[in-house]
Each structure stands twice: as C-alpha cells, then as structure tokens.
Tab-separated table of C-alpha atoms and ligand atoms in Angstrom:
chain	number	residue	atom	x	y	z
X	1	UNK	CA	-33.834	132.451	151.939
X	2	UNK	CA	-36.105	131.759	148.756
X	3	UNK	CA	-39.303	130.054	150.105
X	4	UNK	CA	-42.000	131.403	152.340
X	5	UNK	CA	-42.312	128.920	154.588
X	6	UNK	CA	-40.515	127.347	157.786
X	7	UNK	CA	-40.189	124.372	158.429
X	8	UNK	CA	-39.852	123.436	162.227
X	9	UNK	CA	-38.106	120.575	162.757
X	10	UNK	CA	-38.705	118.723	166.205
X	11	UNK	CA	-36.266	119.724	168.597
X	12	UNK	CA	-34.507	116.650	169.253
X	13	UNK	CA	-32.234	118.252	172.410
X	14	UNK	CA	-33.508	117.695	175.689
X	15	UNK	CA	-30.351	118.192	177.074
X	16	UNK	CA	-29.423	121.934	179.091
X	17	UNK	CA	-27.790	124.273	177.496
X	18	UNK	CA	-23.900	123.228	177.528
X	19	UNK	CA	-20.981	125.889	178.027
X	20	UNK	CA	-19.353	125.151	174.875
X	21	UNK	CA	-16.059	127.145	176.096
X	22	UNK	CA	-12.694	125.495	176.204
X	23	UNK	CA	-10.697	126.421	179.201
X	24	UNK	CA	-8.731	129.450	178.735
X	25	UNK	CA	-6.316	131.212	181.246
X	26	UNK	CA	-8.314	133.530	183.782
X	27	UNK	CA	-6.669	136.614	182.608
X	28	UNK	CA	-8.043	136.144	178.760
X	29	UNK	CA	-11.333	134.901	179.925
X	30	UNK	CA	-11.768	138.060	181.877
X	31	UNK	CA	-10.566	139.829	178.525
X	32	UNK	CA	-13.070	137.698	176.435
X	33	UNK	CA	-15.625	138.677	179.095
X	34	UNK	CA	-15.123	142.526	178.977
X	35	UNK	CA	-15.319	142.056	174.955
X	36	UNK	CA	-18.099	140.164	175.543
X	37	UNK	CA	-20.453	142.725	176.968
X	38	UNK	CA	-19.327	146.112	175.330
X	39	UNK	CA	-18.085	144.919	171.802
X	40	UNK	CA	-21.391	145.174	169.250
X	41	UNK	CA	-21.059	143.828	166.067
X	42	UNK	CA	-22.869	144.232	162.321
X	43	UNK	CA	-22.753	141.480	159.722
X	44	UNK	CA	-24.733	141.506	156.926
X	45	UNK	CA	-26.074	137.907	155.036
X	46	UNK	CA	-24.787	137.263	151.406
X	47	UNK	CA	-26.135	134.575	149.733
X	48	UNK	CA	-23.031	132.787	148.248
X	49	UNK	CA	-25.828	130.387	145.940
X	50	UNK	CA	-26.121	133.587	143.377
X	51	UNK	CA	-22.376	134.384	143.008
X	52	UNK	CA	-21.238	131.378	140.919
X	53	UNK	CA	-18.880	132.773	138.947
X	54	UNK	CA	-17.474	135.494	141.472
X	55	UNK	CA	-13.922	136.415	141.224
X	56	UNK	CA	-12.006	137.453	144.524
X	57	UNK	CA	-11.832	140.934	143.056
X	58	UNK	CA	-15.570	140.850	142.901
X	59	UNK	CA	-15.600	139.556	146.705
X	60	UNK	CA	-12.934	142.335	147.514
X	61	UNK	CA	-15.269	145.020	146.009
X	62	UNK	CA	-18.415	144.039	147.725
X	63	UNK	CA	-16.516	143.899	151.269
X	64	UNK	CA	-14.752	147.221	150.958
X	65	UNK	CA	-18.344	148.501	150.460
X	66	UNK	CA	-19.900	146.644	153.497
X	67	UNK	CA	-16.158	147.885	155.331
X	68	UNK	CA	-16.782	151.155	154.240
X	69	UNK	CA	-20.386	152.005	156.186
X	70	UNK	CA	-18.678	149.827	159.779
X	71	UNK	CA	-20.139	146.116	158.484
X	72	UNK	CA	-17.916	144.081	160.894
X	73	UNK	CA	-18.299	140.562	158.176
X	74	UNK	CA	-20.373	138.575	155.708
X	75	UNK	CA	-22.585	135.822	156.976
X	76	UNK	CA	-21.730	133.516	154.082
X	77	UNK	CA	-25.118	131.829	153.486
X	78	UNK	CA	-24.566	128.990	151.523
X	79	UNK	CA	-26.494	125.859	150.096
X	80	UNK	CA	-25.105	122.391	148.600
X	81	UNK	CA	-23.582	124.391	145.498
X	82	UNK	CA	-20.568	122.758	144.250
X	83	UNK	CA	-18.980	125.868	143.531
X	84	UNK	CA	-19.267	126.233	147.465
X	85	UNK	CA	-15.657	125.455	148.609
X	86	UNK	CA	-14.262	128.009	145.048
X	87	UNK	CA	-16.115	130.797	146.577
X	88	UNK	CA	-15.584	130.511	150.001
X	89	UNK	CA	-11.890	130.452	149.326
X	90	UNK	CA	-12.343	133.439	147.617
X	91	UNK	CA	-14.232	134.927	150.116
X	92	UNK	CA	-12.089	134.069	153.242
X	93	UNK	CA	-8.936	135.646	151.105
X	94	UNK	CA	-10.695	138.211	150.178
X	95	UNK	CA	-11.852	139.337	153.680
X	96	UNK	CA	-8.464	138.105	155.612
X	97	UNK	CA	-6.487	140.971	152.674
X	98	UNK	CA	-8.842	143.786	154.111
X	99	UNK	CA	-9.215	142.357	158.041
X	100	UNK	CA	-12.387	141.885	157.316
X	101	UNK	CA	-14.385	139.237	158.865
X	102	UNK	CA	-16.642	135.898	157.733
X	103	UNK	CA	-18.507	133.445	159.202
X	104	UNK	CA	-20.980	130.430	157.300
X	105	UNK	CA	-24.899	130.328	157.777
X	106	UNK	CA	-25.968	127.172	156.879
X	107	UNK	CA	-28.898	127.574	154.524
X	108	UNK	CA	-31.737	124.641	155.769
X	109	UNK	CA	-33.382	125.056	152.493
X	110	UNK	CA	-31.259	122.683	151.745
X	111	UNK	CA	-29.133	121.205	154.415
X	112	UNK	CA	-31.082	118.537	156.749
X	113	UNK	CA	-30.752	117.373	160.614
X	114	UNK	CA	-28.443	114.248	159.065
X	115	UNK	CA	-25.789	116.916	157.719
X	116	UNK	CA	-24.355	117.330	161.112
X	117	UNK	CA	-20.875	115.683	160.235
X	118	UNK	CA	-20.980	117.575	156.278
X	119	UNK	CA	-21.325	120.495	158.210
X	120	UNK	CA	-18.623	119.818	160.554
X	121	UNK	CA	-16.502	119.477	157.921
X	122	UNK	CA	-16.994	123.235	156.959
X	123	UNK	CA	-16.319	124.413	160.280
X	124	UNK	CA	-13.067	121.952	160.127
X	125	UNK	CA	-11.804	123.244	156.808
X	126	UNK	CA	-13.098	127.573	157.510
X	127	UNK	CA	-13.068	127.475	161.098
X	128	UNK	CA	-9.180	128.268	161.357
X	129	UNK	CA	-8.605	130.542	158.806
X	130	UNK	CA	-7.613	134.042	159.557
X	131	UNK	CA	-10.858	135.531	158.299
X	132	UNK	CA	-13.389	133.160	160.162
X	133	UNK	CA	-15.177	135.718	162.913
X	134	UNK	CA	-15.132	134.135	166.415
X	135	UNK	CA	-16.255	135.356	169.442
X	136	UNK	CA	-15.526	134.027	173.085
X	137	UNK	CA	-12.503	132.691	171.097
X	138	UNK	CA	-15.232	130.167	169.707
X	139	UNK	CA	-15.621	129.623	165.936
X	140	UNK	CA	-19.431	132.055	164.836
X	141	UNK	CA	-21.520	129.648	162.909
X	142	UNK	CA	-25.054	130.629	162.199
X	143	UNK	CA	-27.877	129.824	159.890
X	144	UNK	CA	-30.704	129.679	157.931
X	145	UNK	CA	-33.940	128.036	160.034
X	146	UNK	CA	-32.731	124.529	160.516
X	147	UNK	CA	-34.998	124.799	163.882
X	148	UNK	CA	-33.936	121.799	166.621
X	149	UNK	CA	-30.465	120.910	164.453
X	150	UNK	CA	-27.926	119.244	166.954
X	151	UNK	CA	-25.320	121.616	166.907
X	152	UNK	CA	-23.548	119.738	169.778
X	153	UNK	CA	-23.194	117.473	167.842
X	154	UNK	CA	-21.245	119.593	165.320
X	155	UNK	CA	-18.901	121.159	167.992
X	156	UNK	CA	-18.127	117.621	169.109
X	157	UNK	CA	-17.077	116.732	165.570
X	158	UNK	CA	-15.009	120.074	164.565
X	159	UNK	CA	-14.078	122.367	167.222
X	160	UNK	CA	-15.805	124.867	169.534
X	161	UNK	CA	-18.527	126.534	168.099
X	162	UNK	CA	-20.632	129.629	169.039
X	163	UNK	CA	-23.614	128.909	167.054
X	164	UNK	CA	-26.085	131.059	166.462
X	165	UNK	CA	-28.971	129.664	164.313
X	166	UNK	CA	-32.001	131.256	163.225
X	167	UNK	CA	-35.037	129.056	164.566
X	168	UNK	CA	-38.296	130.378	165.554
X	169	UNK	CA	-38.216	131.657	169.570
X	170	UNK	CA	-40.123	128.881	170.887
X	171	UNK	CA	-37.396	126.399	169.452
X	172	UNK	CA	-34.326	128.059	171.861
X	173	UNK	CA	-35.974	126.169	175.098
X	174	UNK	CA	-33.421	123.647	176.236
X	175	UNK	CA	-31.592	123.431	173.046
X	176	UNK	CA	-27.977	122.049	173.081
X	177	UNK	CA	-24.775	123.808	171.865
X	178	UNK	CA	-26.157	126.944	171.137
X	179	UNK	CA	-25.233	130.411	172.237
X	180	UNK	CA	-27.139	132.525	170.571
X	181	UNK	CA	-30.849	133.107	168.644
X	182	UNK	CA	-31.124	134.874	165.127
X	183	UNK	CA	-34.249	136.118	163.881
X	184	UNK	CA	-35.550	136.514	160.433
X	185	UNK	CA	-38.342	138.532	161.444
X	186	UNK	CA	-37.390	142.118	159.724
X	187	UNK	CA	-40.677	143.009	158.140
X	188	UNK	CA	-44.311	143.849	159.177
X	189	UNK	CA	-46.080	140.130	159.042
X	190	UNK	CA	-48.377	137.850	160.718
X	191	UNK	CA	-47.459	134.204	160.204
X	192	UNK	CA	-45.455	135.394	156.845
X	193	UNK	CA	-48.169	136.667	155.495
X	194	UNK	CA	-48.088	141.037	154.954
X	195	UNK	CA	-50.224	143.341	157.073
X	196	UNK	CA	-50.643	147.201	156.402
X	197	UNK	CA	-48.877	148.335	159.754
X	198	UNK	CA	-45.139	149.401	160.259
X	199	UNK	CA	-42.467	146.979	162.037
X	200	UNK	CA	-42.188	147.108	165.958
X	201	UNK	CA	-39.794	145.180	168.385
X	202	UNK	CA	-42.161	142.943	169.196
X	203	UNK	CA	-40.721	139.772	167.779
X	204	UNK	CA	-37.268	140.944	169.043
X	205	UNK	CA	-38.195	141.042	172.577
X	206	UNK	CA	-40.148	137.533	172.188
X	207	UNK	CA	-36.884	136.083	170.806
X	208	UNK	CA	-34.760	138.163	173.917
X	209	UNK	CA	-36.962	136.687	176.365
X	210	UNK	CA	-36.636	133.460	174.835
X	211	UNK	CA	-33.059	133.674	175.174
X	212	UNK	CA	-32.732	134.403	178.382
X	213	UNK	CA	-28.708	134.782	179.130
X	214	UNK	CA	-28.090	133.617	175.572
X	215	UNK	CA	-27.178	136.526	173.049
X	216	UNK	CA	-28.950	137.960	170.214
X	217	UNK	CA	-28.636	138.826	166.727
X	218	UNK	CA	-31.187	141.420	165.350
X	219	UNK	CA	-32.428	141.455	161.370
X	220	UNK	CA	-32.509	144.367	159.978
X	221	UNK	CA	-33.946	144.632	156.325
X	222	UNK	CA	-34.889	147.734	153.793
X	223	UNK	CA	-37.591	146.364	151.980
X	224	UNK	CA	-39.601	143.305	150.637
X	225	UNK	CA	-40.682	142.347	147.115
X	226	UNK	CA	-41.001	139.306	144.929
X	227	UNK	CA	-42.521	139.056	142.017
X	228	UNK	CA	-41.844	135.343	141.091
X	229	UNK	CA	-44.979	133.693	138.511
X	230	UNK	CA	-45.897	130.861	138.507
X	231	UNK	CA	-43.186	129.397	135.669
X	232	UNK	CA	-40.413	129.401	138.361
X	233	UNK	CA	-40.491	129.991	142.319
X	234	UNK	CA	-44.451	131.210	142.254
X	235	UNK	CA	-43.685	133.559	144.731
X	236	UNK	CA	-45.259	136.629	144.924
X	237	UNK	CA	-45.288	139.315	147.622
X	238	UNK	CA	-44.490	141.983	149.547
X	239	UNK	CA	-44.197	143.468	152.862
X	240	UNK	CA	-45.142	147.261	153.791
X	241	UNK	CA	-42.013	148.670	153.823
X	242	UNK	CA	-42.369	152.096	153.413
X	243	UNK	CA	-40.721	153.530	156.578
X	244	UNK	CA	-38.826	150.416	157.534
X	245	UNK	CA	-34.880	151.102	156.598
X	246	UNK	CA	-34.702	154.067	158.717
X	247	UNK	CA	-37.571	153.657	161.314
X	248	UNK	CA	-35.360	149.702	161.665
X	249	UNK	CA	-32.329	151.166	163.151
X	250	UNK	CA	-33.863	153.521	165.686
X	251	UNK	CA	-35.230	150.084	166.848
X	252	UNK	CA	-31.519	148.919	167.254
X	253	UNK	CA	-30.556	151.435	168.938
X	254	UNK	CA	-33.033	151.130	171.428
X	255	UNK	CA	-32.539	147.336	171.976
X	256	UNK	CA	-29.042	148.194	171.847
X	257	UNK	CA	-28.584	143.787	171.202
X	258	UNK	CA	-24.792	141.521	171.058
X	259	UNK	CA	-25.080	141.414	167.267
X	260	UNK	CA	-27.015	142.750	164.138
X	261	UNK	CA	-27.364	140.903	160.695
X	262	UNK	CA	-28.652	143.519	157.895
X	263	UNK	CA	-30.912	140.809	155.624
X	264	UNK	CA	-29.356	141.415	153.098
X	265	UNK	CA	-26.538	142.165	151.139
X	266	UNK	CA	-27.528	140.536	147.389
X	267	UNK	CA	-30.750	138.755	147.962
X	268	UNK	CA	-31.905	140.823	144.484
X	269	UNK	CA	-35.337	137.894	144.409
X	270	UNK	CA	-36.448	139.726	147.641
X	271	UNK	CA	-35.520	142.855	146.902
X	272	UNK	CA	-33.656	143.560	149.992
X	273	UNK	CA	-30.297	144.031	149.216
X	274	UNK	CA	-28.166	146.815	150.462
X	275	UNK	CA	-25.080	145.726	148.186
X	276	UNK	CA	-24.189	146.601	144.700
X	277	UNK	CA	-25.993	145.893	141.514
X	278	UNK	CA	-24.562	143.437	139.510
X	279	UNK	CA	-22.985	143.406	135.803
X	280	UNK	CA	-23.789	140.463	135.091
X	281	UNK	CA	-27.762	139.986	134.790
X	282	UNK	CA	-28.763	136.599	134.066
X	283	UNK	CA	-25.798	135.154	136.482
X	284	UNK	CA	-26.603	136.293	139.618
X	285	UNK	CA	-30.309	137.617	140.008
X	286	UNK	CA	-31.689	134.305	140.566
X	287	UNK	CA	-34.554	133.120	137.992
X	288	UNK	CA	-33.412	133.659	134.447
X	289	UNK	CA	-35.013	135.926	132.589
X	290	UNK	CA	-38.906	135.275	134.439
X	291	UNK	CA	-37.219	136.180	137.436
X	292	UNK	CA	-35.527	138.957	139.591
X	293	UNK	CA	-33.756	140.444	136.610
X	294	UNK	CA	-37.223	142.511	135.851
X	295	UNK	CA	-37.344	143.648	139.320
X	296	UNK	CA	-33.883	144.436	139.964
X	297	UNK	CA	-32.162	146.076	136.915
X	298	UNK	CA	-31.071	149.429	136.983
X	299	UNK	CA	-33.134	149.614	140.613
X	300	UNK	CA	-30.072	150.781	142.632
X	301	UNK	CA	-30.156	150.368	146.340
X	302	UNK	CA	-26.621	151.987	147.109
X	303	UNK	CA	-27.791	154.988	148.822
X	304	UNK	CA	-29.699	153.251	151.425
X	305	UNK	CA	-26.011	152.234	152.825
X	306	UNK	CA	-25.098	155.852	153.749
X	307	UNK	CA	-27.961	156.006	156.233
X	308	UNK	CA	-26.728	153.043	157.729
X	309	UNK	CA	-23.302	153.935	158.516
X	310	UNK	CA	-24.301	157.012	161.206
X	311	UNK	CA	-26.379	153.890	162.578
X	312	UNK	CA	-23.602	151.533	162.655
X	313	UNK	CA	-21.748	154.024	164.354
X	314	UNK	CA	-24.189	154.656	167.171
X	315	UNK	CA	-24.800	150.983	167.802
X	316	UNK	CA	-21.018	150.557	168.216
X	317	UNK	CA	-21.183	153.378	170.404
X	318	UNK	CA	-23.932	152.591	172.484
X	319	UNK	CA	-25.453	156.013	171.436
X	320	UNK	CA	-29.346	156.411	171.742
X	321	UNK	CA	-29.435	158.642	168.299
X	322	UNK	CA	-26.931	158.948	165.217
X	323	UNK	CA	-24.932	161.497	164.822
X	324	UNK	CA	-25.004	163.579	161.266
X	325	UNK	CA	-21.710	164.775	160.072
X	326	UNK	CA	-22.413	164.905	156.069
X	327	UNK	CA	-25.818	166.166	155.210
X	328	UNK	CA	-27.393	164.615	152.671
X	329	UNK	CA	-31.219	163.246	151.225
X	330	UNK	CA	-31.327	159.706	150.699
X	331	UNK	CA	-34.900	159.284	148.821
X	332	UNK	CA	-36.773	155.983	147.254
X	333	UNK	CA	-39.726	155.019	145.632
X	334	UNK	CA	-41.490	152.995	143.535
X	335	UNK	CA	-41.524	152.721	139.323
X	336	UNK	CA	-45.197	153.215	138.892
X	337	UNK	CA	-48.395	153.912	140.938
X	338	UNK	CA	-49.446	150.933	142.756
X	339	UNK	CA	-52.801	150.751	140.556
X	340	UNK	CA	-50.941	151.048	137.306
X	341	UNK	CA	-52.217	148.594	134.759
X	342	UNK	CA	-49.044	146.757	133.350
X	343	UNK	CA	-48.559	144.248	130.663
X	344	UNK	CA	-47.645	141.722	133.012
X	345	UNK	CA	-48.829	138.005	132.764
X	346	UNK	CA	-47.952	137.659	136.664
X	347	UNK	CA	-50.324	139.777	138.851
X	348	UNK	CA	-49.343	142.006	141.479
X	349	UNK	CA	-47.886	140.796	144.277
X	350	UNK	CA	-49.952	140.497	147.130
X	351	UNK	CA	-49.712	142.697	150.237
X	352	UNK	CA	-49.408	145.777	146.931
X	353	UNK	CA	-52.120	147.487	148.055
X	354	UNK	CA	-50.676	148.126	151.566
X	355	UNK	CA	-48.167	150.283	149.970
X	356	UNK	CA	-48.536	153.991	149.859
X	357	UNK	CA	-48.365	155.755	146.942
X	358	UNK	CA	-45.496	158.338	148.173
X	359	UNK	CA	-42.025	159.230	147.476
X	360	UNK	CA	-39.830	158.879	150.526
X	361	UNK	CA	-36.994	160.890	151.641
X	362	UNK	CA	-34.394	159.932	154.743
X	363	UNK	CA	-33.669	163.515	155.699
X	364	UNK	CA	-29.836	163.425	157.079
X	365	UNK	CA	-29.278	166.775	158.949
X	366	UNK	CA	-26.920	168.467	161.357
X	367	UNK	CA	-29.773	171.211	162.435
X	368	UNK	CA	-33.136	171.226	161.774
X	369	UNK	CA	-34.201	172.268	158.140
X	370	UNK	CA	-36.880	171.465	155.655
X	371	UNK	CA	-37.446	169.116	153.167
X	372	UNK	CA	-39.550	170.037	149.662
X	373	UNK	CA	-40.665	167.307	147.492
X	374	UNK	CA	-42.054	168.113	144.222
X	375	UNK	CA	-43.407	164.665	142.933
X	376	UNK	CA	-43.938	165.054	139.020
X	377	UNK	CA	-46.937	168.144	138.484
X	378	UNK	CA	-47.943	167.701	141.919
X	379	UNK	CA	-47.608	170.790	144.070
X	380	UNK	CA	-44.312	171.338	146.153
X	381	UNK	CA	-44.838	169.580	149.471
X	382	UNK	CA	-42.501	171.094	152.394
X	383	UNK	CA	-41.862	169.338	155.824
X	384	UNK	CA	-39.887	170.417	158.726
X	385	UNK	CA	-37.642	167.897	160.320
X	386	UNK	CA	-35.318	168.144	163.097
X	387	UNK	CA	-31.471	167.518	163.398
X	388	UNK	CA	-31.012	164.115	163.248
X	389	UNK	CA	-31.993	161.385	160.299
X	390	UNK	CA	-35.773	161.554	159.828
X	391	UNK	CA	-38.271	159.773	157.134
X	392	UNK	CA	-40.828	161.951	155.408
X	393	UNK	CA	-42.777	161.320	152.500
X	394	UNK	CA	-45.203	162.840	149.942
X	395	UNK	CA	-48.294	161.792	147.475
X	396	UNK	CA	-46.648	160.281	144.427
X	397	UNK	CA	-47.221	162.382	140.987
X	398	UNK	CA	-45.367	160.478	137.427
X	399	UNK	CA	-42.650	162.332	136.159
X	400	UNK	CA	-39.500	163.612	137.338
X	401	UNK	CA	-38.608	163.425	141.277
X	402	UNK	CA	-37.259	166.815	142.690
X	403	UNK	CA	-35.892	166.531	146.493
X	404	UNK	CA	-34.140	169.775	147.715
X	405	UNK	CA	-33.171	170.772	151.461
X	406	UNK	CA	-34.053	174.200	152.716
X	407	UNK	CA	-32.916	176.151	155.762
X	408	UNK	CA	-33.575	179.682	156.683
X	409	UNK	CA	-35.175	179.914	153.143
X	410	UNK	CA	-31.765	179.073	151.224
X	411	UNK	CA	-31.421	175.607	149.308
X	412	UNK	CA	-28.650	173.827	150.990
X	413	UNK	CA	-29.198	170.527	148.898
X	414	UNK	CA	-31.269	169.758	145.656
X	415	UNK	CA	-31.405	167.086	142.996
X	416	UNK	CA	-33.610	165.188	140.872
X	417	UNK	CA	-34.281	161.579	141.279
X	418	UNK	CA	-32.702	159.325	138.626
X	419	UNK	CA	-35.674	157.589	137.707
X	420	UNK	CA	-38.987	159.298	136.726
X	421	UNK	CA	-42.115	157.655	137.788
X	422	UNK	CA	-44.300	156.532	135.473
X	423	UNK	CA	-47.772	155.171	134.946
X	424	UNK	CA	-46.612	152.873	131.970
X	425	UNK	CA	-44.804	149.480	133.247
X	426	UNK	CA	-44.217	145.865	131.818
X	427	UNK	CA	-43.887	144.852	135.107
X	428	UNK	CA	-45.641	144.961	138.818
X	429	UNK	CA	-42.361	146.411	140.231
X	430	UNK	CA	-42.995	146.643	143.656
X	431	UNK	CA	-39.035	147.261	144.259
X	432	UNK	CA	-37.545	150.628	145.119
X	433	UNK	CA	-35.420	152.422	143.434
X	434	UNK	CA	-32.868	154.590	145.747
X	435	UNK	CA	-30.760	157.218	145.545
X	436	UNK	CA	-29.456	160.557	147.317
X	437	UNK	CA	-28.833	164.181	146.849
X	438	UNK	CA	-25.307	165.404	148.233
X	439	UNK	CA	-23.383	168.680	148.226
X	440	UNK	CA	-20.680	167.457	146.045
V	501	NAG	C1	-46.034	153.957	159.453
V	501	NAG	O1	-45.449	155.053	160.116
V	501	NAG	C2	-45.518	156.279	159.375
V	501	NAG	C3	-44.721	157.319	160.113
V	501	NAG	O2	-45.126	157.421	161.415
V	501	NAG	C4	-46.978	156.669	159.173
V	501	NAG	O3	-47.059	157.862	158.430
V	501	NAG	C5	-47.651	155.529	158.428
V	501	NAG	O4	-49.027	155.815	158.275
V	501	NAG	C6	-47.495	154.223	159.180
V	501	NAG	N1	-48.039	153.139	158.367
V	501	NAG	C7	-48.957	152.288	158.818
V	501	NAG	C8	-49.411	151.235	157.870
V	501	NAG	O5	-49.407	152.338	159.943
C-alpha cells in the first residue's frame, strides 16, 4: 500500500490447485453454487494502519457511507500495528450492528512467507465472527502482494479459507490454496511507472486468463497522487487519472467479474480515497506534517461516491449501463495549473505533466442534455451528452468553477465549485478536489 515496488517472492507451491471446500450436504452445495455464479460483490480496501485511534462510532460512520452507495464490506488491510486486534474488534462490531460485511488483507509490506501460523491466528480469532464475509461457506481472506505465500498452509492451521491474494498474474500458475486473483493494477502504468494514456482492461484480462476457473476481483481506483519528499517516504508521483473514476466502471460492467475491490476507501498518501475526510489531521493522513496532510486537507472526495452507486447497482444487476434516477454533476479538478510555480521544497511529482489542464464533470442524466462549464474568465464551454453518466471536460481558467446542466435551453442544475483554482500554491497538489451540483 505505501511503496512503489513489488516484491515477488518465489512461488514455493508446486502443488495443483487444492479444492479447499469442506463437504457440505448436496442440497446447500447446489445453493452455494447458484450464489456462486450470479451473486457479485463490491468491497472496498481500508487501511486499518492510519486509524489508530478510531472509535467504533467512527467505524460505524465510515460503513454506513460505504452501505449507503451498495459496498457489500471493508477489506481490512492491516500491518503488524499493535493496535491491530482494538480496531478490528471495533470494526467486526461495527459492521455485524449494520449487517455489514469484513474480511482481512494481509498487508506484505510487512508480513513475510514465515507468518503463515501469525496469520492463521487472525483467521482463528475473525474468521467466526458474525461480520467475517465468506463465500462458498469458506472464510474471504485476501491481501496485499505477498506473491507465492503458502496459503495452504494457513487453511491447514485455521479453518477453510477462500483466499484471494493480490500477486502479480504470472504468480497464480499452480499455486496452492488459493481461489481467487486480486489485482492492484487500477491506473494507467507500465512497470509502475505513469504513462500519458487512459486505463484499459488489459491487465484484467491477463490476470482472467491467468486464472483460468479461479475467480476474480477487479481494482477499481479514482485517482493517483503522492507527493512524499525526500524527509519521509520519498515518494513522488502520479498516474493520469483524468477520466479514470467514471471511464473504470464502464470497464466493470463490461467484464462483468465475481468480485470488485474500489482501492480505496482512506488511503489519503495516494490520494485515492473514496471515504470521508478526516477530523483529525495529523492522526490519520499518514506522514506528519511533510506528508499527506498538504495534499489531502479540505480536498473532499465525497461526491465521487454518488457516481458509484448507479454502478454498483448495475454490476449487481448484471446490467451493461447504469441507470440514472437522480440527476446530478459530479465535477473535480485540480488546485492550480499544472505549470504553477509553488513554494514547494519537493518538486512536482512525476508523471505531472501527463495531466491535462481541465476541469472535469461526470454528467449524471436521465435524457440527454448539456453541460456548460465556465472555468474562471474563460469562455462558457457547452457539451452535449447523452442519457446515461458521461465524463466531459474543459480548458482550466483560475478562479471560480461554474458547472450548470441545460436542456431545451432551461438550466435544470447549476452551482459553483467549492474551491477556486488558483495559480498561487505552497504545494504541487496534484490531488483533486470533488464535488457535485444537485437539485436540492
Ligand atoms: C483519455 O480519454 C479521453 C476521453 O476519450 C480523451 O479525451 C483523452 O485525450 C484521453 N487521454 C489520453 C492520454 O489518451
């Protein structure tokens, strides 16, 4: 979750791939079965290692969100933090009060190929609790890289296990105990490194074919920036994301896969959180004060879940296009022009250039209409778009952000963006800030 690069372990399983099922009666198999192929569900990944002091009201807030646009869970992404076991207790309360659901991801940032009894343990102590999300009456496990880990060995120590790690695709072939593949690959790259072109489905159907019958969970991510110098993580990039949230989930509904994880919920260091901002600053926006605190505050991202939920929706229906009941403009953009000149002592990240220097707007309509963008004193830009949810954009201008929704030449929606753009910065913010335009 925090560095840029993956370690491959060796695959140490030789071994086929091992039905990890216990023997069930034939009439609930059948039942698991039929669930099996029609039931889709959406998780999204929370990274436990930045919510230290968490309260299970905080938990219960941040699930009722994720509940509230059809997130089936939390992948609980966790570390070797001792506060691990205080929030995970919150967590599994939390979610089992509001049937929601949870499952752990096993960060291999930190946890190693000998951790195969520790992590056992986990699945001993969370496995059975009323929140845990199973599937194939099997106990969901997933995880951070961790490529060849012996999770056989795991399910031999705990209980029956449905693991579904995220290793690279070539690391599935003849790997023991697991069920499924998760990939990380959400953004535009080559070999983690950014390119100026948009995301495709390529590395989805690599990790599909790798599969084979195994199932599949699909990332899904808004956006990419860190901004890191070189006093703490020296990380410092982004990936084009300018028509990524929206263009993302037309690609699920096309691959239509078992599972999708939304990366992510609070990673505020990456900048692709879907979740809430946080109160607290300095807690949980990992970094101190050189870190993602002067990328992330005030830089809202809440909007960006109301495009997903028509999404979530379709995927669950098997639906080839979302269906628009609540109009509504969901725009985002950056602080400053991408060749501001800030008075930052880190430079900007690389990859910056990539970005265009637009405003964005996710048009969500019931029948086609057009959207007008005035961008500060540039002229008013107007773009038809159909019925349906559509991404359009226009040439960034500083000042104030005007987004209104036409149809038959009467405004249906207009608003102003709550955060003027401006050529004066502190900071390379290559973050988005987001926010929509409703009726009410
Ligand atoms: C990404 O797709 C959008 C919409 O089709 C297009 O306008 C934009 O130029 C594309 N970006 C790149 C880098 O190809």
């Amino acid at each position: 979750m925090r560095f840029s690069l993956l370690t491959s372990l060796v695959a140490i399983a030789t071994l086929a791939v091992s039905v990890m099922g216990a023997s069930v009666p034939v009439a609930r198999e059948e039942a698991e079965l039929a669930k099996r192929d029609t039931t889709k569900y959406v998780f999204a990944h929370f990274i436990v290692g930045i919510v230290a002091s968490y309260t299970q009201d905080d938990w219960t807030n941040d699930m009722k969100l994720a509940q509230d646009i059809g997130i089936d869970g939390f992948a609980l992404n966790i570390g070797k933090d001792s506060y691990n076991d205080a929030q995970l207790g919150f967590a599994y309360a939390a979610a089992e009060a509001l049937n929601f659901k949870v499952f752990l991801s096993f960060d291999f940032s930190y946890w190693t190929s000998g951790d195969a009894t520790a992590i056992a343990g986990y699945i001993t102590t969370y496995g059975p609790k009323a929140a845990q999300f199973t599937y194939n009456n099997e106990v969901f496990v997933s995880s951070f890289v961790g490529d060849g880990f012996d999770w056989a060995s795991v399910a031999s120590q705990s209980q029956a296990i449905y693991a579904c790690p995220n290793w690279q695709a070539s690391s599935y072939a003849g790997a023991s105990g697991v069920s499924c593949g998760f990939s990380w690959d959400a953004w535009p790259s080559a070999n983690n490194d950014p390119i100026d072109a948009n995301m495709t489905t390529a590395a989805d159907e690599s990790y599909i074919s790798a599969l084979g019958s195994n199932t599949y969970m699909m990332p899904v991510a808004p956006w990419f920036n860190t901004h890191y110098g070189p006093a703490s993580y020296n990380k410092n990039w982004i990936f084009y994301s300018d028509y990524l949230w929206q263009p993302r989930w037309d690609q699920v509904l096309s691959l239509a896969p078992e599972f999708v994880e939304i990366i992510t919920w609070n990673d505020f260091g990456e900048s692709h959180y879907i979740g809430p901002l946080h109160p607290d600053d300095t807690d949980v926006y990992a970094g101190g004060a050189t870190g993602a605190v002067q990328w992330v505050t005030g830089m809202t991202h809440d909007a960006w879940r109301d495009v997903a939920a028509p999404y979530i929706a379709a995927f669950k229906a098997g639906a080839s296009s979302p269906t628009v009941t609540t109009e509504e403009l969901v725009y985002y953009y950056r602080p400053s022009p991408k060749d501001a000149s800030c008075s930052d002592s880190v430079a900007q990240p690389t990859g910056y250039d990539y970005d265009d220097d637009s405003v964005f707007v996710i048009a969500m309509t019931s029948s086609p209409a057009t959207v007008v963008i005035t961008s500060g004193s540039n002229a008013a830009v107007s773009i038809a778009v159909p019925a349906g949810i559509t991404t359009v954009s226009a040439p960034m201008g500083t000042g104030s952000q005007v987004f209104t929704l036409t149809r038959s030449g009467s405004t249906v929606l207009t608003g102003t963006g709550g955060l003027d753009v401006s050529s004066t910065c502190t900071v390379y913010n290559f973050n988005a800030y987001v926010g929509s335009v409703t009726a009410s």
